[in-house]
Amino acid sequence: MFEDLLFQLELGLPQVVLGLVNGAFYALLSLGLAVIFGMLNVINFAHGAQFMMGAFVAWMLLNWFGIGYWPALILSPLIVGAFGVLLEKTMISRLYKLDHLYGLLLTFGLALIIEGIFRNEFGSSGLPYSPPASLAGPPVDLGFMFLPKYRLWVVAAALVLSLATWLVIEKTRLGAYLRAATENAALVQAFGVNVPRMVTLTYAAGVALAAFAGVLAAPIYSVNPQMGSNLIIVVFAVVVIGGMGSILGSVLTGFGLGLVEGLTKVFYPEASSTVIFVIMAIVLLARPAGLFGRA
Amino acid sequence: MTQDRRSLLKTAAAAALLPGLGAGLAAMPRPARAQPTTLKIGVLNDQSGVYREVSGPTSTACVRQAIQDSGIAAKGVTVEVVQADHQNKADVGSTIVRQWIDRDGVDVIVDVPNSAVALAVNGIVREKNKVYLNSTGGTTELTGRQCSPNTVHWTYDTYMLARSTGGAMVKTGADSWFFITADYAFGHDLERNTTGFIQAAGGKVLGSVRHPLQSTDFSSYLLQAQQSRAKVIGLANAGTDTINSVKQAAEFGVTRRGTKIAVLLMFINDVHSLGLKAAQGLVCTESFYWDLNDRTRAFTERVRGSLAGNYPAMSHAGCYASVLHYLKAVADMGAPAAKASGTDVVARMKAMPTDDDAFGKGRIREDGRKLHPAYLFEVKTPEESRGPWDYYKLLQTTEAEEAFRPLAEGSCPLVRS
């Protein structure tokens, strides 16, 4: 009996760690979505495409300009964020006064167009991108498993960035402006705050978060035009479970669901892609506003 | 009044359909007036999705190369090529093929990846008595229960892959396996067939795990595979799933500790997109490799200029060789006779031995199966590779007569027992 339990533990523990790594991606992506939804009330369906662009820009920087992973980690979110500014200024900003549905349709259409362009340009079977030399070496021995250094870095980076985003929005003056603008934009503007610019920059920041996750993903997932659409549905489920617009909620749920998914992969792998949606259904029935959402 | 409304509805419906039709037709030249000496080849494949690199524009370039190499123009026969994207949808593929044959006078359909589309096209071509040269489809049904006197299945099928990768690998000493399998019919079939050959060769399968289609993270499955201590991890999946599995296996250093990874369906273009760093040491089966011998190199040299940086995989070589052989049969029987009956051309193709630069000498069996050797390759390390696209070293060869499913086991109604 005891041995049996020990065996299960030996099998389970590495999966917990791997689940956290995947959770890091869910957390980062849902963080960006939550920021955009919480502050702009836009359901950004182009998030997956922007995640993909982050990875592709890293590839372009490396292959066209010889710029490696570390600079790309900063440059790629900046470049894709600038693209976000362009999208917000020219298209998305026109929809703030309309129903959510219009923003959803517009960004979904944009996602399809962006993916189509990349598929035409780069094909669909993917591009190679190696981890940086400093993180490439042999996997680290954790006692119960070998974990590639790169995965440890992913978890650390995601944690730091999530924490930083939460601090900025909840604890700084800028964050306070932002939250106030969500409640009553006209009033905040009356105090002399340039609300439209702030909104544009918030959208760009959300997009940059997606691109950052894209660069993080490039060395371990296939860099192809569809890479975002495979993840985005799960990420939406994470955001819904966490509570639309709740920053802390999406981060905690991201890591938590990564964990649940990881364990499902051992005990019943066939269900690993559905387990998150089952949880989503249960949460929606019990708490329609999500685990951390305000009803 | 009702009448009016109905006709109005009809007009509206027709108008709504038109843009779609227009887009589908834009890729095709205007229908030529039927002349007895003009043949028309339709290349139907995936131009925009997951199979673009292994079929797509490269297949069309190889078909054009075949027309040029055949020298058929000197015999007074003009051959036109049209191409279209089936978007991996059986209904889209069927509509295109019907339009091609009924309205544009297309005589031959070539390539057709994706088993669902491949089988849909098989039925239509037979009904219209044209010719169907399938290269990139993998299903054994084309030469099994659904075999047709109008169809030649050229390049590979799932039986060949399972037999070569499963059976031949056990002979190299890799006798214990663990499968990472995509959880749908294709994956299950591949796993089951390969298991059969592994056991027949004296190997054993220690376990398997089934993952949902289009998974992103495979580290969990790879870890389970490692814990089984199998010598080989067999990947019974395809496309992005395979690429993600391989990339993450390299990251976790699976092959560094001596475990082999056998990919049951992989083309050289997949190796290219993975990069040798991640792909080194993989084992896979193809029936053509550009650097196999002088003839394959000569073929590749001829066609390379029109491939926009891509290299031919076995699927592309199959388009080339099947069209070349078709044109030989046409030259032999005369273009008007060939145009009149697809069954007659295919019968002539079966009667003539095949010989081309890509696959060497071979023949087409009565169930429509083209026979040639299957090659088990290992992907080179970055140090072994001498340059771009120098990716494979040969491990084992399965001879033509052994490589494919025996005629009697296919239940093809064309085969008289």
XYZ file of C-alpha atoms in Angstrom:
712
model
C 0.000 0.000 0.000
C 2.705 2.426 1.106
C 4.966 1.423 -1.771
C 2.101 1.944 -4.122
C 1.607 5.446 -2.830
C 5.309 6.160 -3.096
C 5.268 4.996 -6.700
C 2.335 7.243 -7.480
C 4.177 10.120 -5.860
C 7.316 9.420 -7.846
C 5.227 9.468 -10.984
C 3.216 12.497 -9.915
C 5.814 14.899 -8.579
C 7.621 15.548 -11.873
C 4.242 16.112 -13.473
C 3.438 18.747 -10.865
C 6.599 20.601 -11.846
C 5.844 20.298 -15.561
C 2.304 21.455 -14.885
C 3.678 24.596 -13.270
C 5.781 25.296 -16.358
C 2.713 25.112 -18.588
C 0.826 27.099 -16.013
C 3.431 29.837 -16.417
C 2.427 30.240 -20.069
C -1.266 30.203 -19.225
C -0.660 32.799 -16.532
C 1.334 35.130 -18.789
C -1.159 34.944 -21.628
C -4.245 35.267 -19.471
C -2.567 38.158 -17.668
C -2.403 40.156 -20.904
C -5.991 39.254 -21.727
C -7.150 40.229 -18.253
C -5.366 43.589 -18.433
C -6.968 44.372 -21.777
C -10.407 43.216 -20.744
C -10.282 44.730 -17.283
C -9.166 48.155 -18.478
C -10.601 48.388 -22.007
C -13.565 46.030 -21.925
C -12.306 44.474 -25.147
C -12.183 40.703 -25.531
C -8.901 40.490 -27.419
C -9.209 37.431 -29.653
C -6.055 38.466 -31.509
C -4.042 37.584 -28.401
C -3.001 34.201 -29.790
C -1.863 35.799 -33.043
C 0.135 38.388 -31.090
C 1.738 35.601 -29.046
C 2.705 33.971 -32.355
C 4.064 37.282 -33.676
C 6.272 37.547 -30.597
C 7.873 34.201 -31.429
C 8.223 35.035 -35.133
C 9.774 38.435 -34.465
C 12.348 36.694 -32.236
C 13.085 34.355 -35.131
C 13.401 37.254 -37.590
C 15.699 39.173 -35.258
C 17.961 36.139 -35.004
C 17.991 35.108 -38.650
C 17.883 38.481 -40.375
C 19.821 40.670 -37.976
C 21.803 38.199 -35.881
C 20.160 39.444 -32.674
C 20.036 36.694 -30.052
C 17.499 35.528 -27.496
C 18.098 37.994 -24.635
C 17.792 41.220 -26.646
C 14.845 39.667 -28.475
C 13.098 39.168 -25.159
C 12.950 42.971 -24.864
C 12.826 43.981 -28.548
C 10.157 41.604 -29.727
C 7.520 42.739 -27.162
C 8.360 46.357 -28.056
C 7.930 45.737 -31.783
C 4.727 43.742 -31.407
C 3.488 46.270 -28.816
C 4.006 49.044 -31.389
C 1.927 46.998 -33.789
C -0.689 46.854 -31.025
C -0.684 50.666 -30.858
C -1.359 50.760 -34.579
C -4.270 48.319 -34.269
C -5.754 50.190 -31.316
C -5.464 53.622 -32.928
C -6.833 52.643 -36.328
C -9.482 50.059 -35.486
C -10.132 48.893 -31.955
C -10.617 52.375 -30.480
C -13.638 52.861 -32.720
C -15.482 50.060 -30.973
C -15.331 51.076 -27.306
C -18.830 52.478 -27.357
C -20.347 49.357 -28.877
C -21.216 45.964 -27.448
C -18.350 43.540 -26.482
C -19.343 41.367 -29.378
C -18.017 43.831 -31.965
C -14.581 43.949 -30.382
C -14.544 40.169 -30.238
C -15.466 39.850 -33.924
C -12.950 42.465 -35.018
C -10.044 40.957 -33.099
C -11.006 37.453 -34.207
C -10.958 38.613 -37.828
C -7.610 40.297 -37.266
C -6.233 37.066 -35.795
C -7.283 35.127 -38.899
C -5.736 37.713 -41.223
C -2.454 37.872 -39.299
C -2.173 34.078 -39.201
C -2.964 33.893 -42.920
C -0.237 36.384 -43.784
C 2.348 34.517 -41.727
C 1.305 31.201 -43.244
C 1.703 32.605 -46.745
C 5.076 34.053 -45.924
C 6.623 31.304 -43.776
C 4.637 28.164 -44.574
C 2.961 26.099 -41.921
C 5.452 23.482 -40.807
C 7.337 25.806 -38.492
C 10.762 27.361 -38.011
C 13.672 26.257 -35.800
C 14.648 28.352 -32.761
C 17.151 27.129 -30.173
C 17.323 28.052 -26.500
C 20.129 30.528 -25.606
C 23.491 28.887 -24.911
C 23.452 29.911 -21.251
C 20.259 27.924 -20.664
C 20.836 25.097 -23.141
C 23.162 22.737 -21.215
C 22.140 19.398 -19.745
C 18.955 19.306 -17.615
C 19.205 20.106 -13.896
C 18.861 17.203 -11.450
C 16.110 18.025 -8.959
C 16.441 14.706 -7.132
C 13.165 13.295 -8.395
C 13.526 14.403 -12.008
C 15.687 16.116 -14.614
C 14.368 19.533 -15.588
C 15.866 21.569 -18.441
C 17.272 24.871 -17.183
C 15.167 26.685 -19.712
C 11.938 25.530 -18.090
C 13.072 26.807 -14.701
C 13.751 30.172 -16.311
C 10.268 30.207 -17.844
C 8.625 29.738 -14.453
C 10.807 32.400 -12.833
C 10.248 34.943 -15.604
C 6.484 34.384 -15.590
C 6.265 34.781 -11.813
C 8.276 38.003 -11.768
C 6.341 39.529 -14.639
C 2.954 38.596 -13.195
C 3.883 40.094 -9.862
C 5.188 43.263 -11.495
C 2.020 43.725 -13.542
C -0.160 43.208 -10.503
C 1.899 45.747 -8.502
C 1.714 48.351 -11.263
C -2.043 48.097 -11.557
C -2.955 47.746 -7.901
C -0.271 49.751 -6.104
C 0.911 52.638 -8.292
C -0.577 56.002 -9.231
C -0.662 54.985 -12.904
C -2.616 51.896 -11.954
C -5.019 53.993 -9.940
C -5.616 56.275 -12.944
C -6.235 53.259 -15.091
C -8.720 51.734 -12.718
C -10.446 55.059 -12.301
C -10.646 55.491 -16.080
C -12.367 52.120 -16.355
C -15.004 53.246 -13.862
C -15.590 56.728 -15.258
C -13.465 57.856 -18.181
C -15.082 61.283 -18.535
C -14.376 62.233 -14.950
C -10.737 61.125 -15.103
C -10.291 63.096 -18.311
C -11.735 66.130 -16.573
C -8.863 65.903 -14.087
C -6.442 66.398 -16.962
C -5.449 62.786 -17.619
C -5.068 61.863 -21.283
C -7.378 58.855 -21.165
C -7.263 57.799 -24.850
C -3.476 57.679 -24.787
C -3.518 55.713 -21.556
C -5.946 53.234 -23.063
C -3.779 52.845 -26.165
C -0.720 52.173 -24.048
C -2.618 49.675 -21.915
C -3.615 47.741 -25.011
C -0.005 47.850 -26.208
C 1.171 46.575 -22.819
C -1.255 43.649 -22.971
C -0.062 42.838 -26.489
C 3.570 43.121 -25.384
C 2.879 40.577 -22.629
C 1.576 38.161 -25.260
C 4.681 38.753 -27.400
C 6.927 38.192 -24.380
C 5.229 34.841 -23.798
C 5.776 34.124 -27.499
C 9.524 34.660 -27.222
C 9.594 32.482 -24.095
C 7.755 29.753 -26.007
C 9.879 29.872 -29.175
C 12.655 27.520 -27.983
C 10.302 24.826 -26.648
C 7.180 24.899 -28.806
C 6.985 24.706 -32.577
C 7.217 28.232 -34.039
C 4.415 28.166 -36.609
C 1.528 30.445 -37.580
C -1.010 28.307 -35.704
C 0.901 28.157 -32.431
C -1.298 30.831 -30.851
C -4.646 29.443 -31.869
C -3.806 26.121 -30.192
C -3.272 27.862 -26.858
C -5.729 30.724 -26.931
C -8.878 28.707 -26.320
C -7.401 27.222 -23.140
C -6.242 30.662 -22.080
C -9.735 32.050 -22.515
C -11.026 29.291 -20.278
C -8.395 30.301 -17.707
C -9.546 33.912 -17.822
C -13.186 32.920 -17.476
C -12.429 30.636 -14.523
C -10.283 33.279 -12.860
C -12.922 35.937 -13.364
C -12.883 38.181 -16.440
C -10.589 41.114 -15.827
C -9.154 39.956 -12.496
C -5.350 40.137 -12.696
C -4.579 38.129 -9.595
C -7.312 35.667 -10.538
C -5.905 34.957 -13.969
C -2.370 34.438 -12.671
C -3.388 32.072 -9.879
C -5.814 30.203 -12.129
C -3.165 29.954 -14.846
C -0.721 28.172 -12.568
C -3.470 26.127 -10.899
C -4.932 24.844 -14.126
C -1.485 24.035 -15.511
C -1.096 21.830 -12.462
C -4.458 20.109 -12.871
C -3.737 19.521 -16.547
C -0.306 18.098 -15.768
C -1.758 15.572 -13.330
C -4.484 14.598 -15.784
C -1.766 13.758 -18.297
C -0.547 10.982 -16.005
C -3.764 9.524 -14.729
C -6.030 9.929 -17.756
C -4.135 11.535 -20.658
C -7.056 11.322 -23.094
C -8.925 13.892 -20.980
C -6.049 16.352 -20.637
C -7.410 18.747 -23.246
C -10.949 18.692 -21.831
C -10.318 18.843 -18.102
C -9.951 22.627 -18.134
C -13.289 23.052 -19.852
C -14.997 20.720 -17.411
C -13.672 22.889 -14.590
C -14.820 25.971 -16.471
C -18.351 24.610 -16.757
C -18.485 23.771 -13.042
C -17.107 27.178 -12.015
C -19.556 29.007 -14.270
C -22.453 27.091 -12.752
C -21.350 27.725 -9.173
C -19.850 31.223 -9.508
C -20.800 32.881 -12.798
C -18.353 35.748 -12.212
C -15.398 33.364 -11.907
C -13.335 32.390 -8.875
C -11.856 35.848 -8.296
C -14.302 38.009 -10.220
C -16.610 40.637 -8.814
C -20.192 39.854 -9.695
C -46.199 36.777 -55.183
C -44.780 33.623 -53.658
C -43.301 32.849 -57.017
C -41.602 36.218 -57.031
C -40.207 35.782 -53.599
C -38.865 32.377 -54.463
C -37.040 33.586 -57.537
C -35.697 36.498 -55.556
C -34.338 34.054 -52.990
C -32.747 31.997 -55.744
C -31.023 35.026 -57.178
C -29.785 36.038 -53.749
C -28.465 32.554 -53.082
C -26.723 32.428 -56.445
C -25.182 35.834 -55.844
C -23.946 34.730 -52.439
C -22.319 31.671 -53.995
C -20.604 33.536 -56.794
C -17.699 35.142 -54.934
C -16.763 31.738 -53.490
C -16.808 30.167 -56.914
C -14.825 33.027 -58.358
C -12.086 32.559 -55.781
C -11.911 28.851 -56.525
C -11.674 29.425 -60.236
C -9.212 32.276 -60.180
C -6.355 29.810 -59.932
C -7.382 27.995 -63.091
C -6.775 29.029 -66.653
C -9.768 29.428 -68.925
C -11.096 26.091 -70.191
C -9.402 25.182 -73.440
C -11.452 23.943 -76.342
C -11.253 20.160 -76.291
C -8.494 19.206 -78.687
C -7.496 15.573 -78.938
C -3.822 16.390 -78.465
C -4.096 18.475 -75.311
C -3.922 16.732 -71.930
C -4.748 18.495 -68.725
C -3.278 17.617 -65.332
C -4.881 18.928 -62.140
C -2.644 19.112 -59.075
C -4.932 19.086 -56.049
C -3.334 19.561 -52.651
C -2.877 21.700 -49.565
C -1.534 25.119 -50.540
C -2.156 26.931 -47.274
C -2.377 24.515 -44.348
C -0.335 21.927 -42.469
C 0.643 19.897 -45.558
C 1.781 22.865 -47.652
C 5.487 22.058 -47.411
C 5.130 18.339 -48.148
C 2.751 18.925 -51.071
C 1.794 22.464 -52.169
C 3.604 24.375 -54.912
C 6.593 21.994 -54.846
C 4.348 19.186 -56.134
C 3.252 21.325 -59.066
C 6.867 22.166 -59.912
C 7.692 18.438 -59.900
C 4.759 17.700 -62.216
C 6.014 20.352 -64.655
C 9.473 18.776 -64.469
C 7.972 15.394 -65.359
C 6.255 16.875 -68.417
C 9.532 18.407 -69.542
C 11.551 15.229 -68.921
C 9.004 13.067 -70.755
C 9.651 14.872 -74.043
C 5.964 14.440 -74.865
C 5.788 17.879 -76.508
C 8.027 16.600 -79.318
C 5.366 13.957 -80.050
C 2.790 16.661 -80.727
C 0.973 16.411 -77.386
C 0.555 19.544 -75.276
C 0.131 19.111 -71.548
C -1.389 21.823 -69.373
C -1.161 21.963 -65.583
C -3.736 23.502 -63.244
C -3.566 23.544 -59.467
C -5.917 24.195 -56.555
C -6.053 24.198 -52.768
C -8.404 21.638 -51.180
C -7.930 23.199 -47.731
C -7.971 19.703 -46.266
C -11.733 19.542 -46.725
C -13.278 16.607 -48.545
C -16.209 18.673 -49.839
C -13.966 21.419 -51.223
C -11.742 18.806 -52.907
C -14.738 17.011 -54.427
C -16.213 20.217 -55.835
C -12.931 21.234 -57.440
C -12.428 17.810 -59.017
C -15.978 17.728 -60.415
C -15.548 21.212 -61.932
C -12.158 20.318 -63.331
C -13.425 17.174 -65.018
C -16.906 18.311 -66.096
C -16.149 21.819 -67.233
C -12.423 22.235 -67.740
C -11.663 18.870 -69.288
C -9.012 17.771 -66.790
C -7.756 14.232 -67.480
C -5.581 13.435 -64.481
C -5.743 14.323 -60.785
C -2.370 14.271 -59.006
C -1.042 14.440 -55.401
C -3.987 14.815 -52.926
C -2.703 14.651 -49.344
C -5.130 14.012 -46.464
C -6.797 10.601 -46.439
C -10.351 11.942 -46.241
C -9.931 14.066 -49.376
C -7.900 11.347 -51.087
C -10.755 8.846 -50.732
C -13.433 11.326 -51.811
C -11.493 12.096 -55.007
C -10.962 8.376 -55.608
C -14.712 7.832 -56.006
C -15.269 10.761 -58.364
C -12.372 9.950 -60.688
C -13.606 6.392 -61.006
C -17.164 7.526 -61.740
C -15.885 9.890 -64.475
C -13.382 7.343 -65.838
C -10.359 9.641 -65.551
C -6.925 8.975 -64.012
C -5.942 9.440 -60.351
C -2.270 9.444 -59.342
C -2.175 9.760 -55.559
C 1.196 10.554 -54.051
C 0.831 12.251 -50.670
C -2.197 10.403 -49.275
C -1.295 7.715 -46.735
C -4.364 5.521 -46.422
C -4.114 1.853 -47.445
C -7.834 1.952 -48.312
C -6.884 3.337 -51.758
C -5.461 -0.057 -52.653
C -7.695 -2.007 -50.276
C -11.484 -2.223 -50.184
C -11.856 1.051 -52.093
C -9.280 0.239 -54.789
C -10.169 1.487 -58.252
C -9.134 0.649 -61.846
C -8.523 4.389 -62.334
C -6.159 4.850 -59.408
C -2.433 4.452 -58.860
C -1.175 4.958 -55.295
C 2.459 5.844 -55.771
C 4.631 6.950 -52.883
C 3.866 5.400 -49.504
C 1.102 4.218 -47.201
C 0.705 3.648 -43.467
C 1.448 -0.073 -43.843
C 4.813 0.654 -45.467
C 5.748 3.176 -42.743
C 4.773 0.825 -39.920
C 6.582 -2.112 -41.455
C 9.805 -0.277 -42.236
C 10.056 1.771 -39.062
C 8.708 -0.948 -36.761
C 10.161 -4.119 -38.255
C 13.451 -2.846 -39.615
C 14.294 -0.958 -36.445
C 13.940 -4.009 -34.228
C 16.524 -5.677 -36.500
C 19.003 -2.949 -35.552
C 18.645 -4.004 -31.890
C 16.055 -1.449 -30.822
C 13.619 -4.040 -29.482
C 11.604 -2.382 -26.690
C 9.148 0.396 -27.506
C 6.885 2.979 -25.896
C 4.331 4.838 -28.012
C 3.217 8.447 -27.823
C 0.070 8.295 -29.900
C -2.363 10.912 -31.211
C -5.792 10.000 -29.870
C -7.711 9.508 -33.140
C -8.108 6.860 -35.841
C -4.884 7.680 -37.693
C -2.750 7.460 -34.537
C -4.422 4.292 -33.273
C -3.978 2.567 -36.656
C -0.352 3.518 -36.871
C 0.322 2.295 -33.336
C -1.523 -0.983 -33.879
C 0.175 -1.746 -37.217
C 3.620 -0.878 -35.928
C 3.086 -2.969 -32.779
C 2.312 -5.933 -35.035
C 5.626 -5.604 -36.890
C 7.619 -5.017 -33.720
C 6.257 -8.193 -32.163
C 6.688 -10.196 -35.354
C 10.355 -9.187 -35.411
C 10.807 -10.312 -31.788
C 10.514 -6.944 -30.058
C 8.064 -5.863 -27.379
C 5.951 -2.810 -26.590
C 6.206 -1.681 -22.961
C 3.365 0.814 -22.975
C 1.757 3.753 -24.675
C 0.117 7.051 -23.881
C -2.566 8.762 -25.959
C -2.593 12.528 -26.246
C -5.362 14.760 -27.606
C -4.868 16.087 -31.143
C -3.037 19.455 -31.342
C -1.400 19.308 -27.922
C 1.238 21.903 -27.130
C 3.175 20.317 -24.322
C 4.560 16.798 -24.577
C 7.091 16.853 -21.745
C 4.714 14.940 -19.506
C 4.341 12.118 -22.036
C 8.064 12.056 -22.738
C 8.729 11.655 -19.043
C 6.324 8.725 -18.848
C 8.052 7.191 -21.856
C 11.445 7.565 -20.192
C 10.184 5.991 -16.989
C 9.221 2.873 -18.991
C 12.938 2.445 -19.879
C 12.053 1.546 -23.462
C 14.870 1.751 -26.028
C 12.640 3.440 -28.577
C 9.960 6.084 -28.208
C 7.611 5.747 -31.181
C 5.726 8.874 -32.211
C 2.426 7.835 -33.782
C 1.265 11.372 -34.490
C 1.728 13.931 -37.281
C 2.426 17.531 -38.185
C 2.785 20.048 -35.363
C 2.242 17.358 -32.724
C 5.306 15.521 -34.018
C 7.396 18.672 -34.232
C 6.502 19.671 -30.678
C 7.262 16.147 -29.385
C 10.657 16.093 -31.065
C 11.614 19.597 -29.991
C 10.795 18.874 -26.371
C 12.495 15.470 -26.438
C 15.672 17.284 -27.474
C 15.151 19.821 -24.698
C 14.801 17.097 -22.058
C 17.861 15.356 -23.459
C 15.968 12.127 -24.184
C 18.200 11.054 -27.064
C 21.370 12.136 -25.287
C 20.901 9.197 -22.947
C 20.701 6.689 -25.790
C 16.942 6.418 -26.257
C 15.969 6.457 -29.927
C 12.991 8.350 -31.227
C 11.165 6.814 -34.156
C 8.801 9.101 -36.005
C 6.220 7.077 -37.890
C 5.282 9.819 -40.331
C 7.904 12.402 -41.189
C 9.112 14.122 -44.323
C 12.480 15.765 -44.895
C 10.778 19.170 -44.804
C 9.814 18.497 -41.169
C 13.472 17.832 -40.356
C 14.341 21.102 -42.048
C 11.870 23.059 -39.972
C 13.044 21.407 -36.743
C 16.707 22.065 -37.424
C 19.360 19.358 -36.953
C 20.056 20.370 -33.374
C 16.603 19.200 -32.336
C 16.107 16.497 -34.960
C 19.447 14.657 -34.765
C 19.160 10.935 -34.106
C 15.516 10.661 -35.154
C 14.594 7.613 -37.159
C 11.990 7.696 -39.928
C 11.000 6.072 -43.206
C 10.791 7.617 -46.660
C 10.774 6.002 -50.079
C 12.886 8.758 -51.638
C 15.767 10.920 -50.473
C 17.357 13.474 -52.771
C 20.909 12.368 -51.881
C 20.308 8.614 -52.163
C 22.160 7.951 -55.433
C 23.295 9.590 -58.687
C 19.840 9.422 -60.247
C 18.030 11.025 -57.271
C 20.684 13.747 -57.173
C 20.285 14.358 -60.906
C 16.501 14.656 -60.541
C 16.850 17.060 -57.610
C 19.375 19.182 -59.495
C 16.988 19.513 -62.445
C 13.958 20.484 -60.386
C 15.582 22.527 -57.615
C 15.613 25.849 -59.449
C 11.809 26.013 -59.454
C 11.229 25.078 -55.799
C 11.850 28.447 -54.101
C 14.308 27.025 -51.592
C 12.342 23.879 -50.737
C 13.733 20.394 -51.429
C 11.681 17.488 -52.766
C 10.381 14.978 -50.208
C 9.155 11.528 -51.208
C 5.673 12.999 -51.740
C 6.984 15.454 -54.339
C 9.138 12.812 -56.011
C 6.003 10.669 -56.247
C 4.183 13.423 -58.155
C 7.110 13.598 -60.561
C 7.490 9.872 -61.108
C 3.783 9.065 -61.388
C 3.188 11.776 -64.000
C 6.302 10.709 -65.915
C 5.060 7.127 -66.040
C 1.574 8.270 -67.021
C 2.999 10.238 -69.947
C 5.016 7.198 -71.047
C 1.792 5.196 -71.160
C 0.112 8.026 -73.095
C 2.949 8.106 -75.613
C 2.673 4.346 -75.943
C -1.066 4.205 -76.620
C -1.609 7.594 -78.271
C -3.112 10.690 -76.681
C -6.657 10.372 -78.108
C -7.030 6.831 -76.766
C -5.599 7.918 -73.415
C -8.023 10.806 -73.197
C -10.960 8.557 -73.977
C -10.609 6.150 -71.066
C -8.878 6.494 -67.705
C -9.118 2.753 -67.034
C -7.243 1.988 -70.259
C -4.368 4.316 -69.371
C -4.039 2.898 -65.867
C -4.148 -0.642 -67.283
C -1.327 0.322 -69.656
C 0.605 1.895 -66.780
C 0.314 -1.371 -64.845
C 1.453 -3.394 -67.860
C 4.612 -1.309 -68.363
C 7.521 -1.565 -65.902
C 8.334 1.781 -64.268
C 11.731 3.451 -64.406
C 12.516 6.948 -63.237
C 15.294 8.907 -61.548
C 13.462 9.302 -58.254
C 12.484 5.692 -57.451
C 14.524 3.631 -59.954
C 12.985 0.545 -61.512
C 9.687 -0.824 -60.222
C 6.157 -1.800 -61.162
C 2.512 -1.111 -60.401
C 0.547 -3.981 -58.913
C -2.974 -4.856 -60.102
C -4.545 -3.203 -57.028
C -2.909 0.082 -58.078
C -0.068 -0.091 -55.567
C 3.286 1.148 -56.913
C 6.127 -1.009 -55.577
C 9.546 0.312 -54.635
C 11.927 -0.059 -51.675
C 11.304 1.667 -48.324
C 14.305 3.278 -46.639
C 14.820 3.602 -42.905
C 16.819 6.772 -42.247
C 18.495 8.292 -39.232
C 18.809 12.063 -39.042
C 22.439 13.208 -38.983
C 24.021 15.248 -36.204
C 24.947 18.864 -37.006
C 28.616 17.736 -37.156
C 27.917 14.959 -39.668
C 25.897 17.179 -41.966
C 27.970 18.702 -44.766
C 25.513 21.427 -45.719
C 21.904 22.497 -46.048
C 19.477 19.610 -46.580
C 22.200 16.995 -45.938
C 20.049 15.343 -43.298
C 19.727 11.554 -43.651
C 21.914 8.502 -43.358
C 20.537 5.169 -44.495
C 20.009 2.482 -41.816
C 18.029 -0.264 -43.542
C 16.349 -0.958 -46.854
C 13.143 -2.978 -47.170
C 12.969 -4.417 -50.685
C 10.099 -3.441 -52.979
C 8.262 -6.754 -52.807
C 8.350 -6.827 -48.985
C 7.757 -3.148 -48.311
C 4.011 -3.039 -48.953
C 0.977 -5.008 -47.810
C 0.717 -8.365 -49.610
C -1.817 -8.327 -52.434
C -4.006 -10.987 -50.853
C -4.409 -9.143 -47.534
C -5.841 -5.954 -48.993
C -9.307 -7.281 -49.952
C -9.172 -5.241 -53.164
C -12.087 -6.353 -55.391
C -9.948 -5.886 -58.548
C -7.683 -8.738 -57.501
C -8.881 -12.082 -58.766
C -7.941 -14.807 -56.326
